[in-house]
Amino acid sequence: MEYTARQIADMLNGDLEGDPELKINGFSKIEEGEEGTISFIANPKYSKYIHSTKASAVLVGRDFKAENGINTTLIRVDDAYQAFAKLLTLQNNNKLNTSGISTKATIRENAKVGRDVFIDDYVFIGEHAEIGDNVKIFPHTYIGDNVKIGKDTILHPGIKIYNNCRIGENCLFHAGVVIGSDGFGFAPQTNSNYQKIPQIGNVIVEDNVEIGSNTCIDRATLGSTVIHKGVKLDNLIQIAHNCEIGENTVIAAQVGISGSTKIGKNCMIGGQAGFVGHLKIADNVKVAAQSGITSSIKKPGQVIQGAPAFDFGKYQKSYVLFRKLPDLYDKINELEKELKELKQTNKND
Amino acid sequence: MEYTARQIADMLNGDLEGDPELKINGFSKIEEGEEGTISFIANPKYSKYIHSTKASAVLVGRDFKAENGINTTLIRVDDAYQAFAKLLTLQNNNKLNTSGISTKATIRENAKVGRDVFIDDYVFIGEHAEIGDNVKIFPHTYIGDNVKIGKDTILHPGIKIYNNCRIGENCLFHAGVVIGSDGFGFAPQTNSNYQKIPQIGNVIVEDNVEIGSNTCIDRATLGSTVIHKGVKLDNLIQIAHNCEIGENTVIAAQVGISGSTKIGKNCMIGGQAGFVGHLKIADNVKVAAQSGITSSIKKPGQVIQGAPAFDFGKYQKSYVLFRKLPDLYDKINELEKELKELKQTNKND
Amino acid sequence: MEYTARQIADMLNGDLEGDPELKINGFSKIEEGEEGTISFIANPKYSKYIHSTKASAVLVGRDFKAENGINTTLIRVDDAYQAFAKLLTLQNNNKLNTSGISTKATIRENAKVGRDVFIDDYVFIGEHAEIGDNVKIFPHTYIGDNVKIGKDTILHPGIKIYNNCRIGENCLFHAGVVIGSDGFGFAPQTNSNYQKIPQIGNVIVEDNVEIGSNTCIDRATLGSTVIHKGVKLDNLIQIAHNCEIGENTVIAAQVGISGSTKIGKNCMIGGQAGFVGHLKIADNVKVAAQSGITSSIKKPGQVIQGAPAFDFGKYQKSYVLFRKLPDLYDKINELEKELKELKQTNKND
């Protein structure tokens, strides 16, 4: 990007104090400001940096006051953080504002490709796949046969989407994501071998879903593994066959969810938590990081911790006493000793 | 697929009740049945759906009875679930029944490729690699120099197999699997730097092994990391250098196994469990999810839980009391108080 | 490789006892020795194998003594293990001693590529990227726009490095590593949707860093996620946006580090440990596997365990008593009973 301070102030309905012709071509944190960049101050804790920052312009609140003279150009706005985020989004969108289909990509003849798509080198798109308008697909990404990708979705490099899966609109998947690999299902045989249970369902990812790097979502045995709209998945997550993740649920990195577990809407799942299979988790549930969830949760909004997980507050209390166990142990032994002495005294009386 | 109900009944040695010419071109769950699909009822719990299902045909047991009239076509078989699985397998095999070598793949001159292989676009096969008959390799998969792949093995997209590794027959690897990356070995130096210990061994994967998406198996320092025949590995598992996984052992997602640990045959390892290095785990051992195994297990068939892990039943008992720690704490304080009072009383006597 | 025993002895300043013309073309463990290979004995526990090994030559210490006659050729050196490692490194470097740029790679016109690089098929190098001298890049690796890769760095197959990231000299990244995917940041909206917070920072990886397969490092929101020089990361690790990992810190597989956490120098983090965000961990700290770190650690060199983690020794003591909780419970009940009896006795007196 390259804008003048005047252009930025106008975009943000801000008031400019300083050089309107100042050229801005990047962003910085206030404490690491560099020439030519714009920064922001939203938290008063950072106000002091207004004097030392090397950022050429700074977004501040309408009522921002600095004690001494300021060398940097100020742009006063209603909410400095939101204004800054707006600029970032604009810049981000510009960066991705590219289209065209590489001659070094494979698109099978009977695949359908929408308008204004970007398909880069070494992308593979299988038979009967349908790619919506304005979709962007980065190098080394694989789209299997019969896959549908909704409009405005962005697929970063090296993603693998198996046959028959469906991806919604306006999704963002990061590098190395795997969608639709086989669920982990085996029937034990009498000779202690296992026979594979074929996994012929698919994965459905609805609109506005973001999925982090190297996260894996397995296809259903039959039917669909479903990621509902607005879900946000971090990196390296495992979602097994036939799971369902409710609208706007947010799941942190390295969580594992076993087969057929259904998670409600608006849940927040901490990193490295694990769920056994066939559970049903209510809406708005919060799960502490590293918890192990072994039974269904019926109460919406419950907050749980532990392995197996139970009420968060109770876990905290138990854990405080876990740390004190050596003291408790000493106390019990002391009580035992005193009791013995007392009995002895009584006997001697 | 497209079969008539008659053809399916014949394939499964079933008895047909209904329209023999009915066309079946897909599968469904009984409660989500769609026209043109076949479903099954194995569990009596689902018998009620026989009246409402939209599936055109349903596999049921020989002795299945429905209370009222049924609109759907029935096929009676000895075991409805197994019959259904047989159909799924058939369908699955048909789907993968493809061969041919893409001109957009790289096969180094002195690599050997068997008969009836399928090698898709952007596959890379290194020098002196040997690909067995009927192997299928999907886009973006990398086979290093001197790698051997046994017949009938399927490699999904984006798999990376480093130099010198050996893969058995009839294996199935999912997207993003990494086989043969360097083990994690460093010798501390006096200046608190580390010197890399070269990892020049390989990985041997025997026959009938399935490996889930983005799972990593490191090459041995010397010799081989070995995955024995029939092992099933889920997604995102880490197996470090010089490990050995015994025949028909099943390992759930996100398990981590540190260097040189040997796991026995027919073990079952729950998700997110972790093993420290240099352990020896007996056959038929079961490990609960999220357990941390810090010492060898000599007794075959033991079931363990916890971090560090110990006997499963004992862990459960301890955990029940962990949850009750606040009550126990109160009781101890109460005892202490009572004892004090008692001593006081005695003194006063 | 193929060397004579004489050549090897000369390279290692060793004394040869046996056939100087013996041809050596591989390596083996002493207990699994094969003809034509060289092995070593550093640990006296393995000395007994000197008689049974089939290795053609064995590196031993200057003062090594075998009781009976030995058939194999010996090379006596100051430190048998270090000498063996030196040979392995030599062999490893030879294997990678290749260069050239594939015509089946994409290098955007205004990218800069150094001397003696190796760039294999299906590699993608974006605009304005800079690839240092002697860098080796294996198939299916993606280098985004403006990325800089320092000299002598090796990138294994299928690595994805997003725009604007910087990688130091002499680094080694394994297959499937993702560098620079978006940090996981969302601002909750009033309608329980989330708005994405753009992530426009980058990742800086300094010199001599090794990163294991399928590990993910997210780009900073603003500024940089930084991996300092000499850091060693194992497989399947998650490092979130704005983290900083100090010099020579070693992190085992499947660890997860949440946003903005800073880890000190020379730390050792056990496998599957997890850190919440915004922590500061002192230098030389050791974290036990599977621990959950929920608060900053100020004391350098502390050793911690548990979830939440606290002092390692104290955790061990508490855990011993956790295992004994059923006994403790019985004892408390027994005390309660005895106390009641005693009170009864007193009353009756």
PDB file of C-alpha atoms in Angstrom, chain A residues 27-29 32 39-40 81 84-85 88-92 95 104 118 120-122 138-140 156-160 172-176 210 212-214 230 232-236 247-254 266-268 272 289-290 305 315-316 319 321-329 332-333 335-337 339-340 342-343 346, chain C residues 103-106 108 122-124 140-142 160 162-164 176-178 181-184 186 191-200 214-219 221-224 236-239 242 254-256 272-274 290-292 305-310 314-315 317-319 321-322 324-325 328 331-332 335 338-339 342 346:
ATOM      1  CA  PHE A  27       2.247  -0.607   9.757  1.00  0.00           C
ATOM      2  CA  SER A  28       4.102  -0.849  13.031  1.00  0.00           C
ATOM      3  CA  LYS A  29       3.645  -1.269  16.755  1.00  0.00           C
ATOM      4  CA  GLU A  32       8.793  -0.530  17.350  1.00  0.00           C
ATOM      5  CA  SER A  39       0.836   2.989  14.275  1.00  0.00           C
ATOM      6  CA  PHE A  40      -1.874   3.440  16.915  1.00  0.00           C
ATOM      7  CA  TYR A  81      -7.793   0.184  17.540  1.00  0.00           C
ATOM      8  CA  PHE A  84      -6.188   0.500  12.734  1.00  0.00           C
ATOM      9  CA  ALA A  85      -7.828  -2.923  12.216  1.00  0.00           C
ATOM     10  CA  LEU A  88      -5.049  -3.671   8.160  1.00  0.00           C
ATOM     11  CA  THR A  89      -8.034  -5.419   6.626  1.00  0.00           C
ATOM     12  CA  LEU A  90      -7.970  -3.073   3.662  1.00  0.00           C
ATOM     13  CA  GLN A  91      -4.284  -3.737   3.130  1.00  0.00           C
ATOM     14  CA  ASN A  92      -4.775  -7.485   3.531  1.00  0.00           C
ATOM     15  CA  LYS A  95      -2.631  -8.024  -1.182  1.00  0.00           C
ATOM     16  CA  LYS A 104       0.931 -24.898 -14.663  1.00  0.00           C
ATOM     17  CA  PHE A 118      -7.024 -17.182  -8.783  1.00  0.00           C
ATOM     18  CA  ASP A 120      -1.741 -20.768  -8.953  1.00  0.00           C
ATOM     19  CA  ASP A 121       0.941 -23.216 -10.154  1.00  0.00           C
ATOM     20  CA  TYR A 122       0.706 -26.933  -9.303  1.00  0.00           C
ATOM     21  CA  PHE A 138      -2.466 -21.220  -3.785  1.00  0.00           C
ATOM     22  CA  PRO A 139       0.211 -23.625  -5.084  1.00  0.00           C
ATOM     23  CA  HIS A 140       0.234 -27.361  -4.297  1.00  0.00           C
ATOM     24  CA  HIS A 156      -3.551 -21.421   1.105  1.00  0.00           C
ATOM     25  CA  PRO A 157      -0.761 -23.674  -0.234  1.00  0.00           C
ATOM     26  CA  GLY A 158      -0.637 -27.422   0.226  1.00  0.00           C
ATOM     27  CA  ILE A 159      -4.246 -28.034   1.303  1.00  0.00           C
ATOM     28  CA  LYS A 160      -5.755 -31.452   0.502  1.00  0.00           C
ATOM     29  CA  LEU A 172     -10.144 -19.313   4.851  1.00  0.00           C
ATOM     30  CA  PHE A 173      -8.053 -22.492   5.115  1.00  0.00           C
ATOM     31  CA  HIS A 174      -4.366 -22.442   5.957  1.00  0.00           C
ATOM     32  CA  ALA A 175      -1.468 -24.466   4.613  1.00  0.00           C
ATOM     33  CA  GLY A 176      -1.499 -28.221   5.051  1.00  0.00           C
ATOM     34  CA  GLU A 210     -11.421 -20.450   9.258  1.00  0.00           C
ATOM     35  CA  GLY A 212      -5.571 -23.386  10.834  1.00  0.00           C
ATOM     36  CA  SER A 213      -2.490 -25.054   9.421  1.00  0.00           C
ATOM     37  CA  ASN A 214      -2.195 -28.839   9.340  1.00  0.00           C
ATOM     38  CA  GLY A 230     -18.621 -19.215  11.609  1.00  0.00           C
ATOM     39  CA  LYS A 232     -12.862 -20.993  13.920  1.00  0.00           C
ATOM     40  CA  LEU A 233     -10.326 -23.807  14.189  1.00  0.00           C
ATOM     41  CA  ASP A 234      -6.701 -23.209  15.116  1.00  0.00           C
ATOM     42  CA  ASN A 235      -3.694 -25.266  13.938  1.00  0.00           C
ATOM     43  CA  LEU A 236      -3.072 -29.021  14.293  1.00  0.00           C
ATOM     44  CA  GLU A 247     -22.013 -22.358  14.781  1.00  0.00           C
ATOM     45  CA  ASN A 248     -19.383 -19.872  15.892  1.00  0.00           C
ATOM     46  CA  THR A 249     -17.599 -22.329  18.140  1.00  0.00           C
ATOM     47  CA  VAL A 250     -13.903 -21.510  18.583  1.00  0.00           C
ATOM     48  CA  ILE A 251     -11.354 -24.292  19.093  1.00  0.00           C
ATOM     49  CA  ALA A 252      -7.721 -23.682  20.032  1.00  0.00           C
ATOM     50  CA  ALA A 253      -4.704 -25.541  18.688  1.00  0.00           C
ATOM     51  CA  GLN A 254      -4.063 -29.284  19.064  1.00  0.00           C
ATOM     52  CA  ASN A 266     -20.627 -20.627  20.605  1.00  0.00           C
ATOM     53  CA  CYS A 267     -18.442 -22.982  22.622  1.00  0.00           C
ATOM     54  CA  MET A 268     -14.823 -22.146  23.440  1.00  0.00           C
ATOM     55  CA  GLN A 272      -4.874 -29.610  23.669  1.00  0.00           C
ATOM     56  CA  ALA A 289      -6.981 -26.239  27.995  1.00  0.00           C
ATOM     57  CA  GLN A 290      -5.722 -29.858  28.256  1.00  0.00           C
ATOM     58  CA  GLN A 305     -11.638 -28.541  33.545  1.00  0.00           C
ATOM     59  CA  TYR A 315     -11.374 -28.511  39.759  1.00  0.00           C
ATOM     60  CA  GLN A 316      -9.441 -25.458  40.884  1.00  0.00           C
ATOM     61  CA  TYR A 319      -6.051 -28.887  42.480  1.00  0.00           C
ATOM     62  CA  LEU A 321      -5.432 -29.327  47.685  1.00  0.00           C
ATOM     63  CA  PHE A 322      -3.547 -31.667  45.323  1.00  0.00           C
ATOM     64  CA  ARG A 323      -0.634 -29.282  45.699  1.00  0.00           C
ATOM     65  CA  LYS A 324      -1.086 -29.393  49.501  1.00  0.00           C
ATOM     66  CA  LEU A 325      -1.295 -33.195  49.675  1.00  0.00           C
ATOM     67  CA  PRO A 326       2.085 -33.547  51.420  1.00  0.00           C
ATOM     68  CA  ASP A 327       0.883 -31.171  54.178  1.00  0.00           C
ATOM     69  CA  LEU A 328      -2.422 -33.014  54.447  1.00  0.00           C
ATOM     70  CA  TYR A 329      -0.561 -36.275  54.680  1.00  0.00           C
ATOM     71  CA  ILE A 332      -3.253 -37.014  59.035  1.00  0.00           C
ATOM     72  CA  ASN A 333      -0.215 -38.775  60.450  1.00  0.00           C
ATOM     73  CA  LEU A 335      -3.696 -36.780  64.064  1.00  0.00           C
ATOM     74  CA  GLU A 336      -3.165 -40.514  64.072  1.00  0.00           C
ATOM     75  CA  LYS A 337      -0.274 -40.174  66.470  1.00  0.00           C
ATOM     76  CA  LEU A 339      -5.158 -40.060  68.838  1.00  0.00           C
ATOM     77  CA  LYS A 340      -3.035 -43.031  69.736  1.00  0.00           C
ATOM     78  CA  LEU A 342      -4.805 -39.980  73.793  1.00  0.00           C
ATOM     79  CA  LYS A 343      -6.117 -43.528  73.831  1.00  0.00           C
ATOM     80  CA  ASN A 346      -7.137 -42.826  78.675  1.00  0.00           C
TER      81      ASN A 346
ATOM     82  CA  THR C 103      13.047 -26.655 -15.203  1.00  0.00           C
ATOM     83  CA  LYS C 104       9.917 -27.981 -13.513  1.00  0.00           C
ATOM     84  CA  ALA C 105      10.187 -25.450 -10.677  1.00  0.00           C
ATOM     85  CA  THR C 106       8.563 -22.004 -10.632  1.00  0.00           C
ATOM     86  CA  ARG C 108       9.058 -15.750 -10.315  1.00  0.00           C
ATOM     87  CA  TYR C 122       7.450 -28.415  -8.335  1.00  0.00           C
ATOM     88  CA  VAL C 123       9.146 -25.952  -6.015  1.00  0.00           C
ATOM     89  CA  PHE C 124       7.443 -22.544  -6.059  1.00  0.00           C
ATOM     90  CA  HIS C 140       6.562 -29.290  -3.457  1.00  0.00           C
ATOM     91  CA  THR C 141       8.019 -26.618  -1.196  1.00  0.00           C
ATOM     92  CA  TYR C 142       6.415 -23.177  -1.424  1.00  0.00           C
ATOM     93  CA  LYS C 160       5.059 -23.818   3.116  1.00  0.00           C
ATOM     94  CA  TYR C 162       4.134 -17.544   3.659  1.00  0.00           C
ATOM     95  CA  ASN C 163       4.892 -14.041   2.315  1.00  0.00           C
ATOM     96  CA  ASN C 164       7.426 -11.802   4.036  1.00  0.00           C
ATOM     97  CA  GLY C 176       5.247 -30.227   5.951  1.00  0.00           C
ATOM     98  CA  VAL C 177       6.494 -27.371   8.130  1.00  0.00           C
ATOM     99  CA  VAL C 178       4.253 -24.276   7.880  1.00  0.00           C
ATOM    100  CA  SER C 181       0.124 -18.811   8.541  1.00  0.00           C
ATOM    101  CA  ASP C 182      -2.263 -16.371  10.190  1.00  0.00           C
ATOM    102  CA  GLY C 183      -2.318 -16.071  13.959  1.00  0.00           C
ATOM    103  CA  PHE C 184      -5.598 -17.110  15.572  1.00  0.00           C
ATOM    104  CA  PHE C 186     -10.870 -12.853  16.286  1.00  0.00           C
ATOM    105  CA  ASN C 191     -24.270 -11.191  17.231  1.00  0.00           C
ATOM    106  CA  SER C 192     -21.902 -13.885  18.592  1.00  0.00           C
ATOM    107  CA  ASN C 193     -20.065 -13.918  15.268  1.00  0.00           C
ATOM    108  CA  TYR C 194     -16.378 -13.212  15.199  1.00  0.00           C
ATOM    109  CA  GLN C 195     -14.505 -10.718  13.083  1.00  0.00           C
ATOM    110  CA  LYS C 196     -11.065 -11.730  11.922  1.00  0.00           C
ATOM    111  CA  ILE C 197      -8.198  -9.583  13.167  1.00  0.00           C
ATOM    112  CA  PRO C 198      -5.850  -9.267  10.197  1.00  0.00           C
ATOM    113  CA  GLN C 199      -2.460 -10.812  10.804  1.00  0.00           C
ATOM    114  CA  ILE C 200       0.044  -8.734   8.866  1.00  0.00           C
ATOM    115  CA  ASN C 214       4.401 -30.615  10.231  1.00  0.00           C
ATOM    116  CA  THR C 215       5.297 -28.047  12.902  1.00  0.00           C
ATOM    117  CA  CYS C 216       3.399 -24.738  12.525  1.00  0.00           C
ATOM    118  CA  ILE C 217       4.599 -21.241  13.379  1.00  0.00           C
ATOM    119  CA  ASP C 218       2.067 -18.452  12.956  1.00  0.00           C
ATOM    120  CA  ARG C 219       2.905 -14.950  11.769  1.00  0.00           C
ATOM    121  CA  THR C 221      -0.484  -9.762  14.174  1.00  0.00           C
ATOM    122  CA  LEU C 222       1.985  -6.921  13.821  1.00  0.00           C
ATOM    123  CA  GLY C 223       5.750  -7.208  14.148  1.00  0.00           C
ATOM    124  CA  SER C 224       7.282 -10.684  14.237  1.00  0.00           C
ATOM    125  CA  LEU C 236       3.924 -31.279  15.201  1.00  0.00           C
ATOM    126  CA  ILE C 237       4.598 -28.275  17.442  1.00  0.00           C
ATOM    127  CA  GLN C 238       2.305 -25.250  17.484  1.00  0.00           C
ATOM    128  CA  ILE C 239       3.802 -21.804  18.007  1.00  0.00           C
ATOM    129  CA  ASN C 242       3.863 -13.026  18.478  1.00  0.00           C
ATOM    130  CA  GLN C 254       3.468 -31.753  20.039  1.00  0.00           C
ATOM    131  CA  VAL C 255       4.112 -28.844  22.400  1.00  0.00           C
ATOM    132  CA  GLY C 256       1.692 -25.919  22.027  1.00  0.00           C
ATOM    133  CA  GLN C 272       2.884 -32.299  24.658  1.00  0.00           C
ATOM    134  CA  ALA C 273       3.372 -29.486  27.177  1.00  0.00           C
ATOM    135  CA  GLY C 274       1.127 -26.458  26.683  1.00  0.00           C
ATOM    136  CA  GLN C 290       2.407 -32.839  29.271  1.00  0.00           C
ATOM    137  CA  SER C 291       2.651 -29.963  31.748  1.00  0.00           C
ATOM    138  CA  GLY C 292       0.296 -27.009  31.445  1.00  0.00           C
ATOM    139  CA  GLN C 305       5.553 -30.199  36.186  1.00  0.00           C
ATOM    140  CA  GLY C 306       1.780 -30.483  36.373  1.00  0.00           C
ATOM    141  CA  ALA C 307      -1.257 -28.784  34.915  1.00  0.00           C
ATOM    142  CA  PRO C 308      -1.160 -26.094  36.133  1.00  0.00           C
ATOM    143  CA  ALA C 309       2.573 -26.645  36.537  1.00  0.00           C
ATOM    144  CA  PHE C 310       4.532 -26.051  39.725  1.00  0.00           C
ATOM    145  CA  LYS C 314       6.689 -30.972  44.831  1.00  0.00           C
ATOM    146  CA  TYR C 315       4.573 -32.263  41.963  1.00  0.00           C
ATOM    147  CA  LYS C 317       5.440 -35.721  46.057  1.00  0.00           C
ATOM    148  CA  SER C 318       1.823 -34.694  45.506  1.00  0.00           C
ATOM    149  CA  TYR C 319       1.420 -37.305  42.790  1.00  0.00           C
ATOM    150  CA  LEU C 321       0.025 -39.148  47.495  1.00  0.00           C
ATOM    151  CA  PHE C 322      -2.564 -38.876  44.703  1.00  0.00           C
ATOM    152  CA  LYS C 324      -2.260 -43.250  47.768  1.00  0.00           C
ATOM    153  CA  LEU C 325      -5.529 -41.288  48.101  1.00  0.00           C
ATOM    154  CA  LEU C 328      -5.499 -41.901  52.958  1.00  0.00           C
ATOM    155  CA  LYS C 331      -7.148 -43.807  57.255  1.00  0.00           C
ATOM    156  CA  ILE C 332      -9.210 -40.645  57.684  1.00  0.00           C
ATOM    157  CA  LEU C 335      -9.466 -41.925  62.551  1.00  0.00           C
ATOM    158  CA  GLU C 338     -11.746 -44.138  66.536  1.00  0.00           C
ATOM    159  CA  LEU C 339     -12.283 -40.581  67.615  1.00  0.00           C
ATOM    160  CA  LEU C 342     -13.048 -42.410  72.191  1.00  0.00           C
ATOM    161  CA  ASN C 346     -15.079 -40.554  77.637  1.00  0.00           C
TER     162      ASN C 346
END
